[in-house]
Coordinates of C-alpha atoms and ligand atoms in Angstrom, one line a residue:
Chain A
X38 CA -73.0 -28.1 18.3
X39 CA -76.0 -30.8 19.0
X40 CA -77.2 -31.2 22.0
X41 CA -75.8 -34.5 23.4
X42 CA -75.1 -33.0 25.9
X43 CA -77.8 -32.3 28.1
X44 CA -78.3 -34.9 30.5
X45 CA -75.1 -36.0 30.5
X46 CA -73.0 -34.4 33.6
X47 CA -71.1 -30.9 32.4
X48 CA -68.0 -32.1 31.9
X49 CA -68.8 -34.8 29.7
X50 CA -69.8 -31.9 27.1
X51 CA -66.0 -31.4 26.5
X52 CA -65.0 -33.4 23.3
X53 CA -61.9 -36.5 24.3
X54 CA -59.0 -35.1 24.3
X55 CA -56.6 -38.4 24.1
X56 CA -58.7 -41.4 22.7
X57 CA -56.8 -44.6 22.5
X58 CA -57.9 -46.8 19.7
X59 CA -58.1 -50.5 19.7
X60 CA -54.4 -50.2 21.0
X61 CA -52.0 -53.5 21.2
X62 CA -48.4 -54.1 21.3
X63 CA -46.5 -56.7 20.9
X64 CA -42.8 -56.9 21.4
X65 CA -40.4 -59.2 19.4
X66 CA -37.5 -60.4 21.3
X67 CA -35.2 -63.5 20.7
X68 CA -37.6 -64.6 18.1
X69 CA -40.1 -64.7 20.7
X70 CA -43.3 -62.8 20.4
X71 CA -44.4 -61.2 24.1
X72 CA -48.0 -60.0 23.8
X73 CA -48.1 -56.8 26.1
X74 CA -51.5 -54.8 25.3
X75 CA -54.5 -56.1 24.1
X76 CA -56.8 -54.0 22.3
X77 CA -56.7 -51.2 24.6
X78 CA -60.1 -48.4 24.3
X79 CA -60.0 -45.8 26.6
X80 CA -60.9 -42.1 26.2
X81 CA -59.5 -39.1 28.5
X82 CA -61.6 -35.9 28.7
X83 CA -60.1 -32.4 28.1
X84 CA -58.5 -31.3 32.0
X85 CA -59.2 -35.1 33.3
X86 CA -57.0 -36.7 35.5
X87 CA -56.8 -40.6 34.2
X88 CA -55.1 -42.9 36.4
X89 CA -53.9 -46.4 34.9
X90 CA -54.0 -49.1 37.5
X91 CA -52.6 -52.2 37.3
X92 CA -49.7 -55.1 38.6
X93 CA -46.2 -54.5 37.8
X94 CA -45.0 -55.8 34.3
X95 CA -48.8 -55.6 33.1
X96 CA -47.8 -52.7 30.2
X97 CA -49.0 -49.6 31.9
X98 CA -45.8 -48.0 30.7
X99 CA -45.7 -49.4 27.4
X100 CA -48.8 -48.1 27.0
X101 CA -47.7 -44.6 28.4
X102 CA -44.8 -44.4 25.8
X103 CA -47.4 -45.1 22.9
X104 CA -49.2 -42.1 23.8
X105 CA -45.9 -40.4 24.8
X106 CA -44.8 -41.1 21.1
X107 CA -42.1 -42.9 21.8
X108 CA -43.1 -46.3 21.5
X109 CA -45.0 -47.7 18.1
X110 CA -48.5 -49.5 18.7
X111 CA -48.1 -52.9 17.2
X112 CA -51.8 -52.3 15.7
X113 CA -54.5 -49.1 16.6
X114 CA -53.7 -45.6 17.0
X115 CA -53.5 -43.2 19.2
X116 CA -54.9 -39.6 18.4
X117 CA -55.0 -36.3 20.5
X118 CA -57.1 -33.7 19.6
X119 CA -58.1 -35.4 16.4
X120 CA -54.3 -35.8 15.5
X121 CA -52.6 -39.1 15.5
X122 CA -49.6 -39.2 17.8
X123 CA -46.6 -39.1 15.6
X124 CA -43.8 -39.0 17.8
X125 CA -42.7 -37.1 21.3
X126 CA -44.3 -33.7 21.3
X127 CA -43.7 -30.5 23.7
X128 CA -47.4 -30.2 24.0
X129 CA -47.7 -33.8 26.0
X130 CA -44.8 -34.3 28.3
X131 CA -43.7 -37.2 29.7
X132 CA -42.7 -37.4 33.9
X133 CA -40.6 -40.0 35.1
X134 CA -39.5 -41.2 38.3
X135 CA -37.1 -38.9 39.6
X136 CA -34.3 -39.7 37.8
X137 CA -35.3 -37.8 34.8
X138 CA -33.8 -34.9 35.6
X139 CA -30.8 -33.5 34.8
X140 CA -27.8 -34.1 37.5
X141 CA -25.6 -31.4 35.8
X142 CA -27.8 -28.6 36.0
X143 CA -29.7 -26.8 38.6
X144 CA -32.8 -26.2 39.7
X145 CA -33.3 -23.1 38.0
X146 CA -31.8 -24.8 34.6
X147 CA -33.9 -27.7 34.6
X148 CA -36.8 -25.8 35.3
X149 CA -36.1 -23.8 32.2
X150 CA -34.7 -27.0 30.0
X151 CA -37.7 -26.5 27.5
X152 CA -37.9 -22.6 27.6
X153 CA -34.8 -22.2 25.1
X154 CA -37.7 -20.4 22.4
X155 CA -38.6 -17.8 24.9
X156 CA -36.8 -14.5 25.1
X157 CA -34.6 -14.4 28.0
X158 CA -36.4 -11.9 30.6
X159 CA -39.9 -14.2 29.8
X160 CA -38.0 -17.3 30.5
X161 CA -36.6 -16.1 33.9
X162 CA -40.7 -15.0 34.7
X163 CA -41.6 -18.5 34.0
X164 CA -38.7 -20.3 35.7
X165 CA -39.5 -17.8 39.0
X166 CA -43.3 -19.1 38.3
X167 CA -42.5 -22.6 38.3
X168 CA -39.9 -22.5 41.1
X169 CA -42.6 -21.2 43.0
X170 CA -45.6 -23.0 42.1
X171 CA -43.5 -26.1 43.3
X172 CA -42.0 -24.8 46.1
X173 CA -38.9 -24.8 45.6
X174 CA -38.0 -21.2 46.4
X175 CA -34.4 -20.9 47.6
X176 CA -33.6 -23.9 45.9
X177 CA -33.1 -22.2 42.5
X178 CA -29.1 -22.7 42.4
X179 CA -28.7 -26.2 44.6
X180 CA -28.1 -29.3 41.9
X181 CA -30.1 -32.5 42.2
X182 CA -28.0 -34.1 44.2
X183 CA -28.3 -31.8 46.7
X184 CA -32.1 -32.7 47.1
X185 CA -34.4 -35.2 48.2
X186 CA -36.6 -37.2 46.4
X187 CA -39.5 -35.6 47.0
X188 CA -37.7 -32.1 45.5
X189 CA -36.1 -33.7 42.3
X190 CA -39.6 -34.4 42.0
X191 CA -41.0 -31.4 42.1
X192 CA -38.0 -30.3 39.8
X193 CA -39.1 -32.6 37.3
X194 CA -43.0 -31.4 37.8
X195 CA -42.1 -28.3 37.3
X196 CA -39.7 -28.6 34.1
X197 CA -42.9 -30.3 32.4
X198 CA -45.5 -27.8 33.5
X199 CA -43.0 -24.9 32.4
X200 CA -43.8 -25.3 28.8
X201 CA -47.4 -25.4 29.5
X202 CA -48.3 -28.4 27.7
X203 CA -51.8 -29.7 27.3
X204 CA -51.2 -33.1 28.3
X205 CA -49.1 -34.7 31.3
X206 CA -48.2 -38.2 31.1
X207 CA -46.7 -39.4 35.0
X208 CA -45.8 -43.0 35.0
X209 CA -45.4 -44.2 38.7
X210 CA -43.7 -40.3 39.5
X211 CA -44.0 -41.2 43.1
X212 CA -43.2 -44.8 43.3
X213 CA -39.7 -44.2 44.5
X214 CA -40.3 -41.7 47.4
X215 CA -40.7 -43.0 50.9
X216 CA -45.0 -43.2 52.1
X217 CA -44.9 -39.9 53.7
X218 CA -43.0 -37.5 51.1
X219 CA -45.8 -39.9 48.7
X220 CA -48.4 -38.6 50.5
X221 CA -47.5 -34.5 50.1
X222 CA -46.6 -35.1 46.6
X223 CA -50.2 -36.6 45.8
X224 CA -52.1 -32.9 47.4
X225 CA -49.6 -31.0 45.6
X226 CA -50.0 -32.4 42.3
X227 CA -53.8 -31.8 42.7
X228 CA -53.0 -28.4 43.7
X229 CA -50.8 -28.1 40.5
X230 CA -53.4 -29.9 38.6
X231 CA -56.3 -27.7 40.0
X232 CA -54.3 -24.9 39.3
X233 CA -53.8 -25.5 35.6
X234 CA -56.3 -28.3 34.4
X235 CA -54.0 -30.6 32.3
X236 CA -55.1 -33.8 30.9
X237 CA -53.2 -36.0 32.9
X238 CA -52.4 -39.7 32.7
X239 CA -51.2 -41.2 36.1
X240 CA -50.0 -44.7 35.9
X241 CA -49.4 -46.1 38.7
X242 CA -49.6 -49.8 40.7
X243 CA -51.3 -48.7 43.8
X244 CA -55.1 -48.6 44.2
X245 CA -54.9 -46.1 47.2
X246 CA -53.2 -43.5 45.0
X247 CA -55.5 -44.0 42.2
X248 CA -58.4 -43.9 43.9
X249 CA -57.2 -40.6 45.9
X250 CA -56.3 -39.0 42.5
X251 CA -58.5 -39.9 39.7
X252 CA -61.1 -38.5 38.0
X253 CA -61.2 -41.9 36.0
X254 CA -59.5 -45.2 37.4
X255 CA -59.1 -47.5 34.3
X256 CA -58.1 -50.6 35.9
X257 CA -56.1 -53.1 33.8
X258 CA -55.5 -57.3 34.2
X259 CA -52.6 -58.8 34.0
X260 CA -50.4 -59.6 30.7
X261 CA -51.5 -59.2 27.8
X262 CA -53.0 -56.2 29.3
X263 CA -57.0 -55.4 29.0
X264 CA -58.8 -52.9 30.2
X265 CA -60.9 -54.5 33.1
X266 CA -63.5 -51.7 34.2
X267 CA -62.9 -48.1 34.3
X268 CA -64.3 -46.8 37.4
X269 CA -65.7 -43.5 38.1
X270 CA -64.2 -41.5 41.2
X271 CA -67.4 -39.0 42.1
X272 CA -66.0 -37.7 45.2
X273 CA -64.8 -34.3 45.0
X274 CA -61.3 -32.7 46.0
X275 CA -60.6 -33.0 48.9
X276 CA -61.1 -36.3 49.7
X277 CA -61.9 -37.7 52.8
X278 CA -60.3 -40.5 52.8
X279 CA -61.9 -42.4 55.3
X280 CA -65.2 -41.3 54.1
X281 CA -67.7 -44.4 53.0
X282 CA -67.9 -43.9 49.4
X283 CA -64.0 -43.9 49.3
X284 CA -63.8 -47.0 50.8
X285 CA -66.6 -48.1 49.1
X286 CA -65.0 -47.2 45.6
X287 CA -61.6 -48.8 47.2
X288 CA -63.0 -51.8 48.2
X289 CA -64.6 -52.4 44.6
X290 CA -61.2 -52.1 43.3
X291 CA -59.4 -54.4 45.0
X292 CA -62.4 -57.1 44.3
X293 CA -61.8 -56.4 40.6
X294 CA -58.4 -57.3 41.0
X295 CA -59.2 -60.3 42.8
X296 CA -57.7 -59.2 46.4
X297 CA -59.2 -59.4 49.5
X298 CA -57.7 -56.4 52.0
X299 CA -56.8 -58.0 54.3
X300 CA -53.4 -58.6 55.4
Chain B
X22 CA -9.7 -35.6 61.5
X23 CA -9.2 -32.5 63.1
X24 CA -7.7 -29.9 60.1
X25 CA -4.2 -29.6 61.1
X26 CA -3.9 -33.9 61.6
X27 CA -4.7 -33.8 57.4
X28 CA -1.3 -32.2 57.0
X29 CA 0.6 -33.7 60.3
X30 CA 0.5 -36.8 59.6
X31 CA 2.0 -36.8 56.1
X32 CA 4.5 -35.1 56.9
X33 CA 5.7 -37.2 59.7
X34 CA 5.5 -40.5 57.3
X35 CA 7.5 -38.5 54.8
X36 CA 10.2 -37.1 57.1
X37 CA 10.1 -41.0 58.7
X38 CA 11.2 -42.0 55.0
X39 CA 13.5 -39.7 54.2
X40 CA 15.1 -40.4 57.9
X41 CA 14.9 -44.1 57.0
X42 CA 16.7 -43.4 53.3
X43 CA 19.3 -41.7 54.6
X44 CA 20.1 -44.1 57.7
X45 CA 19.8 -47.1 55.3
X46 CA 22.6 -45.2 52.9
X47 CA 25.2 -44.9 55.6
X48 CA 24.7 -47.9 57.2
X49 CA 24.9 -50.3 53.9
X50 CA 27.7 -48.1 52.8
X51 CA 26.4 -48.5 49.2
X52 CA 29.1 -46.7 46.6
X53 CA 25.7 -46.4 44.4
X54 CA 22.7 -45.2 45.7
X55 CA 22.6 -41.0 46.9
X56 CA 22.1 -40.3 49.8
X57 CA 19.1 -37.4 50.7
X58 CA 21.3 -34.7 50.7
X59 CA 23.3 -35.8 47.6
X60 CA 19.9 -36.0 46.0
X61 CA 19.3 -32.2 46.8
X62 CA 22.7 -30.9 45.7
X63 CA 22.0 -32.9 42.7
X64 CA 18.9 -31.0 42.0
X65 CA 20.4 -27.4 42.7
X66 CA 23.1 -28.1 40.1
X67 CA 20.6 -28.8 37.7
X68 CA 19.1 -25.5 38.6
X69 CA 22.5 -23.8 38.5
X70 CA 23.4 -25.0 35.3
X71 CA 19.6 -24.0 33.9
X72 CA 18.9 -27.5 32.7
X73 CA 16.1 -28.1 34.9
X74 CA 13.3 -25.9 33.8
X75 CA 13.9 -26.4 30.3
X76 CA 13.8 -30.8 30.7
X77 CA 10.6 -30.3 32.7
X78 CA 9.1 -27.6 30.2
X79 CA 10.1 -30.1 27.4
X80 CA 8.5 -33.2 29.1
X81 CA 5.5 -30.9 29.4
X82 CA 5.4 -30.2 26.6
X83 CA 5.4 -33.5 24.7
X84 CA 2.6 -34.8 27.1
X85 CA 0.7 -31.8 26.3
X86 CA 0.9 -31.9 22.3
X87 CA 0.4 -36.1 22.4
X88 CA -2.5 -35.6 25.0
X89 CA -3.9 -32.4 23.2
X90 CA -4.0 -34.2 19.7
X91 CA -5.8 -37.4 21.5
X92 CA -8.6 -35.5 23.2
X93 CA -8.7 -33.5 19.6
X94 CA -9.0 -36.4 17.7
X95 CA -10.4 -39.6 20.3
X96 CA -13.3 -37.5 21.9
X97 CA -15.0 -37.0 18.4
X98 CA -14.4 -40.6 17.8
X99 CA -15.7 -41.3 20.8
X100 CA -18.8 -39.7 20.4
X101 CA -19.3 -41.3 17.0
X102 CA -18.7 -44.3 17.9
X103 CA -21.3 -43.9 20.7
X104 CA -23.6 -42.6 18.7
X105 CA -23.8 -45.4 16.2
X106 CA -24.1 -49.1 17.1
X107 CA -23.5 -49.7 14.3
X108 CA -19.9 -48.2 13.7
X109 CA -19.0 -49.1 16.9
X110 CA -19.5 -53.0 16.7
X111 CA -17.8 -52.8 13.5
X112 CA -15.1 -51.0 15.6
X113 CA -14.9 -52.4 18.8
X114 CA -12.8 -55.7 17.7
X115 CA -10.3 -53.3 16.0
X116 CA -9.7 -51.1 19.6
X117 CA -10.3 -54.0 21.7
X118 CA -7.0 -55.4 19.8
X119 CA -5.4 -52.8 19.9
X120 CA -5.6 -51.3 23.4
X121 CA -3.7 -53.9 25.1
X122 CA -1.0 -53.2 23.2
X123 CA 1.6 -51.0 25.3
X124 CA 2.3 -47.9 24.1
X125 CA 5.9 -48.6 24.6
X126 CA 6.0 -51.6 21.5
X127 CA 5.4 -48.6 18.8
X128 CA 8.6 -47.2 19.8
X129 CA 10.7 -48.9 17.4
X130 CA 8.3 -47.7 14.2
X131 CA 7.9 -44.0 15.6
X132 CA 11.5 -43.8 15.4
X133 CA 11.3 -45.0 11.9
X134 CA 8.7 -42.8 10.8
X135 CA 10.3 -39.7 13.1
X136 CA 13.5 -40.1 13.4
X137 CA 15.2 -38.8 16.9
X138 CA 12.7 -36.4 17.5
X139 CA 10.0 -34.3 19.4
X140 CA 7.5 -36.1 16.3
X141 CA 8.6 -39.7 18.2
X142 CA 7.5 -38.8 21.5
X143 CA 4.5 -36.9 21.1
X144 CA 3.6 -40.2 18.6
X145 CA 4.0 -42.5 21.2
X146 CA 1.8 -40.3 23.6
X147 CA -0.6 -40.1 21.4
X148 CA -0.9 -43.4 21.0
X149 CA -1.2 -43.6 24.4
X150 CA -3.8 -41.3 25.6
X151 CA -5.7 -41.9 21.8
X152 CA -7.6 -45.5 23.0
X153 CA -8.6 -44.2 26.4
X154 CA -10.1 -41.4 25.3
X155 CA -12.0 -43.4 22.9
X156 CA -13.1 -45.8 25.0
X157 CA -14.4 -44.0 27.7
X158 CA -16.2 -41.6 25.6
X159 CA -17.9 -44.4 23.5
X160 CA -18.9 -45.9 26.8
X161 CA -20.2 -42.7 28.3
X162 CA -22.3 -41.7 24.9
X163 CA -23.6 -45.4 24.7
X164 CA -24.8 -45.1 28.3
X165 CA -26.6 -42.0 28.6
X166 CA -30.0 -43.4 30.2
X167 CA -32.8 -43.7 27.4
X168 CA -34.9 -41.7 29.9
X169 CA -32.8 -38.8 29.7
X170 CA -32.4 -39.6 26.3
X171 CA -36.4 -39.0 25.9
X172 CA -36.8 -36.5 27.9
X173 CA -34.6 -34.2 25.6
X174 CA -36.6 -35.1 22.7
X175 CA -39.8 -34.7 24.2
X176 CA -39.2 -30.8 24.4
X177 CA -38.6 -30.3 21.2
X178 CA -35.2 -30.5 20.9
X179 CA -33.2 -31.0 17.4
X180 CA -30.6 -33.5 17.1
X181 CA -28.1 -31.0 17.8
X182 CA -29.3 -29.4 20.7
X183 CA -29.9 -33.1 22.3
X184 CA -27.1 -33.8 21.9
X185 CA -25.0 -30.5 22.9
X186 CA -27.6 -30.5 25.9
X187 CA -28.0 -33.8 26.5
X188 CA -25.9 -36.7 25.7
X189 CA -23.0 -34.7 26.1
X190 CA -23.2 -33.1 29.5
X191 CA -24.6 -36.9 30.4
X192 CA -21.3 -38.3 29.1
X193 CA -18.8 -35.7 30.5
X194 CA -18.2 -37.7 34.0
X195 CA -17.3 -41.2 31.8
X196 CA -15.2 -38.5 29.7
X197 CA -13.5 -37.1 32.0
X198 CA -11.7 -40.8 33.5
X199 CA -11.1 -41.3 30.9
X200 CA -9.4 -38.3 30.4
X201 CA -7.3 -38.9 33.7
X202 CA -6.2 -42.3 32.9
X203 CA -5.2 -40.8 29.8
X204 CA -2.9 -38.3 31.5
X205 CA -1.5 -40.7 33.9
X206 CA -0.2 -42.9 31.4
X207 CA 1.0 -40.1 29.0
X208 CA 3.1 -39.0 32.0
X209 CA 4.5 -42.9 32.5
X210 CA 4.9 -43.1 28.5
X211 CA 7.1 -39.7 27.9
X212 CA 10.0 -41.3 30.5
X213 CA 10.3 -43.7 28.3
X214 CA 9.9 -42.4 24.9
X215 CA 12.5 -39.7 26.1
X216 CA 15.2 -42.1 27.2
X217 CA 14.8 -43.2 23.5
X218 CA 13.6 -40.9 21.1
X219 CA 15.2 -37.5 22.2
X220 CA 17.8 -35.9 23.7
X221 CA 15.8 -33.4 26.3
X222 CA 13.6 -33.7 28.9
X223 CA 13.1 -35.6 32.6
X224 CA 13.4 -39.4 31.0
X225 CA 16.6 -38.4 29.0
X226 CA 17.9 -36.7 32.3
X227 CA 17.7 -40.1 34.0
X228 CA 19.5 -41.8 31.1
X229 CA 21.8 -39.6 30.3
X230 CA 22.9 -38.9 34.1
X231 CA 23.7 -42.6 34.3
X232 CA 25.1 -43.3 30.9
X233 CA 27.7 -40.2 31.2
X234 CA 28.9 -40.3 34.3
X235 CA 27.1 -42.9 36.6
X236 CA 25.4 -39.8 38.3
X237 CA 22.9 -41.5 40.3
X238 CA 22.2 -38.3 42.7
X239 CA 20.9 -36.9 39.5
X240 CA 19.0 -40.5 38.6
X241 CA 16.9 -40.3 42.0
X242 CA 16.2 -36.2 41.2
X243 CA 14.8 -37.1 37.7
X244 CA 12.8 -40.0 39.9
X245 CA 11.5 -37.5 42.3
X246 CA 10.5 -34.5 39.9
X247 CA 8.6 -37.0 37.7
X248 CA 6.6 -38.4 40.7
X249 CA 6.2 -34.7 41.7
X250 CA 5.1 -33.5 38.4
X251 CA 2.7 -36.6 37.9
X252 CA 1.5 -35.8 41.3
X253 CA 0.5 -32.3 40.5
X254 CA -1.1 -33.6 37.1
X255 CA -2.9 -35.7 38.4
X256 CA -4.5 -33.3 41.5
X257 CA -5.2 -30.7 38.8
X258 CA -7.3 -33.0 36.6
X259 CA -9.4 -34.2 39.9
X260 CA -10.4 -30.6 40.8
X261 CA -12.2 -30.6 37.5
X262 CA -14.5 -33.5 38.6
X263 CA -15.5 -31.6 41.8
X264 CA -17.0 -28.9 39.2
X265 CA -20.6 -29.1 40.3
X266 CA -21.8 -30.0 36.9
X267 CA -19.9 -33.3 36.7
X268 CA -19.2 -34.3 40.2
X269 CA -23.3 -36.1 40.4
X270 CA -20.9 -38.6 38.0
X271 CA -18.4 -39.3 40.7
X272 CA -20.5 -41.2 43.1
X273 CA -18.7 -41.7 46.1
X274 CA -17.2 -37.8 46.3
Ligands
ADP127 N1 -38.6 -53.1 24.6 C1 -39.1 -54.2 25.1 N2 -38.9 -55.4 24.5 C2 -39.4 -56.5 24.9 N3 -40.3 -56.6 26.0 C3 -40.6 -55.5 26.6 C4 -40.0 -54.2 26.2 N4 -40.5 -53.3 27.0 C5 -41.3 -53.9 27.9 N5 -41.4 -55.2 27.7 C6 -42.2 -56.2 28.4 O1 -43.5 -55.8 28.4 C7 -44.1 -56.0 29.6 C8 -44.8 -54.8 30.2 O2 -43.8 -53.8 30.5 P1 -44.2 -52.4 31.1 O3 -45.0 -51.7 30.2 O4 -42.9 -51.7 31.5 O5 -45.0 -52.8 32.4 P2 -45.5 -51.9 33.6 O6 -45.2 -50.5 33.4 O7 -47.0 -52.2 33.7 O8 -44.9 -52.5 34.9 C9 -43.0 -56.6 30.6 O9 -43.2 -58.0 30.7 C10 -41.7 -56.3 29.8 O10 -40.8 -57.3 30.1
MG128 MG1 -43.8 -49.3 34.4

C-alpha cells in the first residue's frame, strides 16, 4: 500500500466502497424524454453513512435504484467494491418506507425472509438477534398490522440487517412516521449503524435529518439532478443538536438550497 | 352491542317474519302459498321419505366438482395471465366478452354436449365460477406492489421462490373474493341447471314439487334449504379471510 494516506484523516485510508460514475438517467415516457440525473460523481467510504439530500421529484430515488440494481443508468456506472452493479444483490439491501414488509407474515418471519440458506437452529439465533437488536422483543408472533409505524419499521430494519449485508440503501425510511417516532428511529439507526458499520445511503428530503445523520451530506439541485456540494458533517455521535457547529453546518445547507429558515 | 343483543335481535326480526307470513296466509286465504307450518311438515316428509339428504348431497356435490375444477384450472390461469402482460392483453378482450355472459345461456349446449346429466350441471358451474377465478387472480398477481416485488428479489430469491413467497401470498386476499363470488354464484347457478339438466337435487325438488303435484309447501322448503345452505357457504368461505395471513387484504375487518 503507498502512503496516501498520511495526512489525510484515518478514515479516508479505507478504499470507496460504492463510487458512482458520471451517472445519468433519462427516462422515456410518451415519446417524451424526462432528463432525471445528470452526471452524478459521488464516492461512499467503506462503513460511511451518506445521506442524499434533495426536493421531492429531484431523482434521489432513481438514483437509489441504480445502485440498488434495479434501475438501468441511462449512461455511467455504478461499481461496488470494484464490481459493477449488475442487478439486486443480498449483499446491498434496499429499505423502503414501511410498506415493504410483508403483511402476511410475522414479525419473526419477516425478520428471517432472507435467512432461507441458513440451517434452521442458526436462523432462529439470528432472527432472536435481530428481534432484539431492534427491539422488538415480544413482538415476535404479532403481524404488521398489528404494529405501528415506527415497529414495521424496525421490522423492515431488521429483515435487511439479518443477512448482514455490506451495504444499506434507506430511501426516505422515516418519511411516513409522525415527528416524534422520526426522531427515536434516527438514534436507533445510529445505534444499529454504530453497532455494525454498514455503508449506508440515506436519502431523504429533510436537511435536519441529514445533517443529524451523516457522515457525508451530498446535497442535490433540482431536476435534472446535480450534485451541488457534498458537505462534511465533523461532529461526532452524539450530536448536540443545538450546538454552533450544527447549526452552523445546517444553516449552510439551507443557503445552498436557496432557503432562508425562516418561517 | 352488549353479546346477547347480537343474537336477540335476529331472532325477534325472524320470529316477526315468520308471524307476519303466517298472519298474511290466513288472512288472504290464498289456496297457493303454505303457510309456516305447512312448510315444516313439508320438510319432515322429505326427511321421512329420505329424499332430503340425498337432493342436498347431490347439489353439493355438483357445486363442489364445477367449483373444484375452476379453482383447478382458473387460478393457474390466473396467475399466468398475471404474470405476463403480454398474454394477458392478448387475453383480456376474449374474458372481458365473455364474462358477461350468464352462466345460464350455455345451458342449452351443455345439454347437447352432456345430455341429462351430472356432466351438464357441473359444466354450467364451471363455467360459472371459471371467469371469476380468473379475473381476480390476474388482478391480484398484476397488482402485487413493485416494492414488494423488489424486495423479494433483492434477497436473492429465484423466480420460484418469489413467487411461491411473494407474489402469491401478496395475491391470496384478491384470490380469495374471488373465490367467494365464485361460490355464491355456483350456488345461484346449480338451481337452475338442476331444474333443467337432472333429475336430483334442491333445484329439481322445486320443479318437480310443482310440476307433479302443485306441492308448493315443498316449493318454499326447497326455497328455504337453498338460502340456508348458501348461507352456511358463504360464512365458511369468510372465516378463511380472518386467517391472520390474509385478513391485512380485507381492509375494513
Ligand atoms: N419509471 C419512470 N418513468 C418516467 N419517469 C419517471 C420514472 N420514475 C421516476 N420518474 C420521474 O423522475 C423524477 C424523479 O423521480 P424520483 O427519483 O422518484 O424522485 P425523488 O425520489 O427525488 O423524489 C420524477 O419527476 C419522476 O416523475
Ligand atoms: Mg423518492
Amino acid at each position: 500500500m503507498a502512503q496516501t494516506a498520511t495526512t489525510a484523516p484515518e478514515r479516508a485510508v479505507e478504499a470507496a466502497k460504492i463510487s458512482v460514475r458520471g451517472v445519468s438517467k433519462i427516462f422515456k415516457r410518451d415519446g417524451k424524454e424526462v432528463n432525471v440525473l445528470d452526471n452524478i460523481n459521488l464516492e461512499a467510504r467503506k462503513g460511511e453513512f451518506v445521506c442524499i439530500l434533495g426536493p421531492s421529484g429531484c431523482g434521489k430515488s432513481t438514483l437509489l435504484n441504480i445502485a440498488g440494481g434495479f434501475l438501468k443508468a441511462t449512461t455511467g456506472s455504478i461499481t461496488i467494491d470494484g464490481e459493477e452493479v449488475n442487478g439486486p444483490d443480498p449483499r446491498r439491501i434496499f429499505v423502503f418506507q414501511e410498506r415493504g414488509v410483508f403483511p402476511w407474515m410475522t414479525v419473526e418471519g419477516n425478520i428471517g425472509f432472507g435467512l432461507f440458506k441458513l440451517p434452521k437452529e442458526e436462523r432462529r439465533h439470528r432472527i432472536a438477534h435481530y428481534v432484539k437488536l431492534v427491539g422488538l422483543e415480544g413482538f415476535e408472533q404479532a403481524y404488521p398490522q398489528e404494529l405501528s409505524g415506527g415497529m414495521k419499521q424496525r421490522v423492515e430494519v431488521a429483515r435487511a440487517l439479518a443477512v448482514n449485508p455490506d451495504v444499506l440503501y434507506l430511501d426516505e425510511p422515516f418519511g411516513a412516521l409522525d415527528s416524534i417516532t422520526r426522531l427515536i428511529m434516527r438514534s436507533e439507526l445510529l445505534r444499529m449503524w454504530e453497532a455494525e458499520r454498514k455503508t449506508i445511503l440515506f436519502v431523504t428530503h429533510d436537511i435536519e435529518e441529514s445533517v443529524q445523520l451523516a457522515d457525508r451530506v451530498v446535497v442535490m439541485s433540482t431536476r435534472p439532478a446535480t450534485i451541488r456540494r457534498i458537505v462534511e458533517i465533523d461532529i461526532p455521535h452524539p450530536r448536540d443538536i443545538s450546538s454552533p457547529r450544527y447549526l452552523e453546518l445546517r444553516d449552510s445547507i439551507f443557503e445552498e438550497i436557496g432557503l432562508a429558515h425562516k418561517v | 352491542m352488549r353479546r346477547w343483543e347480537s343474537y336477540f335481535w335476529p331472532l325477534v326480526a325472524l320470529v316477526a317474519v315468520l308471524i307476519l307470513w303466517r298472519q298474511g296466509v290466513i288472512y288472504s286465504g290464498t289456496k297457493v302459498f303454505p303457510s309456516p307450518f305447512e312448510v315444516q311438515r313439508g320438510l319432515a316428509e322429505l326427511i321421512r321419505k329420505g329424499l332430503l339428504w340425498g337432493y342436498i348431497g347431490d347439489s353439493l356435490f355438483r357445486v363442489g366438482s364445477g367449483y373444484t375444477l375452476a379453482i383447478a384450472l382458473g387460478i393457474p390461469t390466473g396467475i399466468i395471465l398475471g404474470w405476463y402482460p403480454n398474454a394477458s392483453s392478448a387475453l383480456n378482450p376474449v374474458i372481458q366478452l365473455m364474462r358477461p355472459i350468464s352462466p345460464l345461456a350455455w345451458i342449452p349446449l351443455s345439454i347437447v354436449w352432456f345430455g341429462v346429466s351430472n356432466f351438464a350441471a357441473i359444466f354450467l358451474i364451471f363455467m360459472a365460477s371459471f371467469f371469476p377465478v380468473v379475473v381476480a387472480t390476474m388482478n391480484g398477481v398484476h397488482n402485487v406492489p413493485p416494492m414488494m416485488r423488489n424486495a423479494g428479489v433483492n434477497f436473492g430469491l429465484s423466480p420460484a421462490a418469489l413467487f411461491r413467497r411473494v407474489i402469491f401470498p401478496a395475491a391470496l386476499p384478491q384470490v380469495l373474493v374471488g373465490l367467494r363470488i365464485a361460490l355464491g354464484i355456483s350456488w345461484l347457478v346449480v338451481v337452475a341447471a338442476e331444474m333443467i339438466a337432472v333429475d336430483s337435487g334442491l333445484g329439481y325438488l322445486i320443479i318437480d314439487s310443482r310440476n307433479a303435484g302443485k306441492r308448493y309447501d315443498l316449493v318454499i322448503a326447497g326455497m328455504l334449504l337453498i338460502g340456508g345452505i348458501g348461507l352456511c357457504l358463504d360464512l365458511s368461505i369468510r372465516r378463511v379471510e380472518l386467517l391472520k395471513s390474509v385478513r391485512w387484504g380485507f381492509r375494513n375487518e
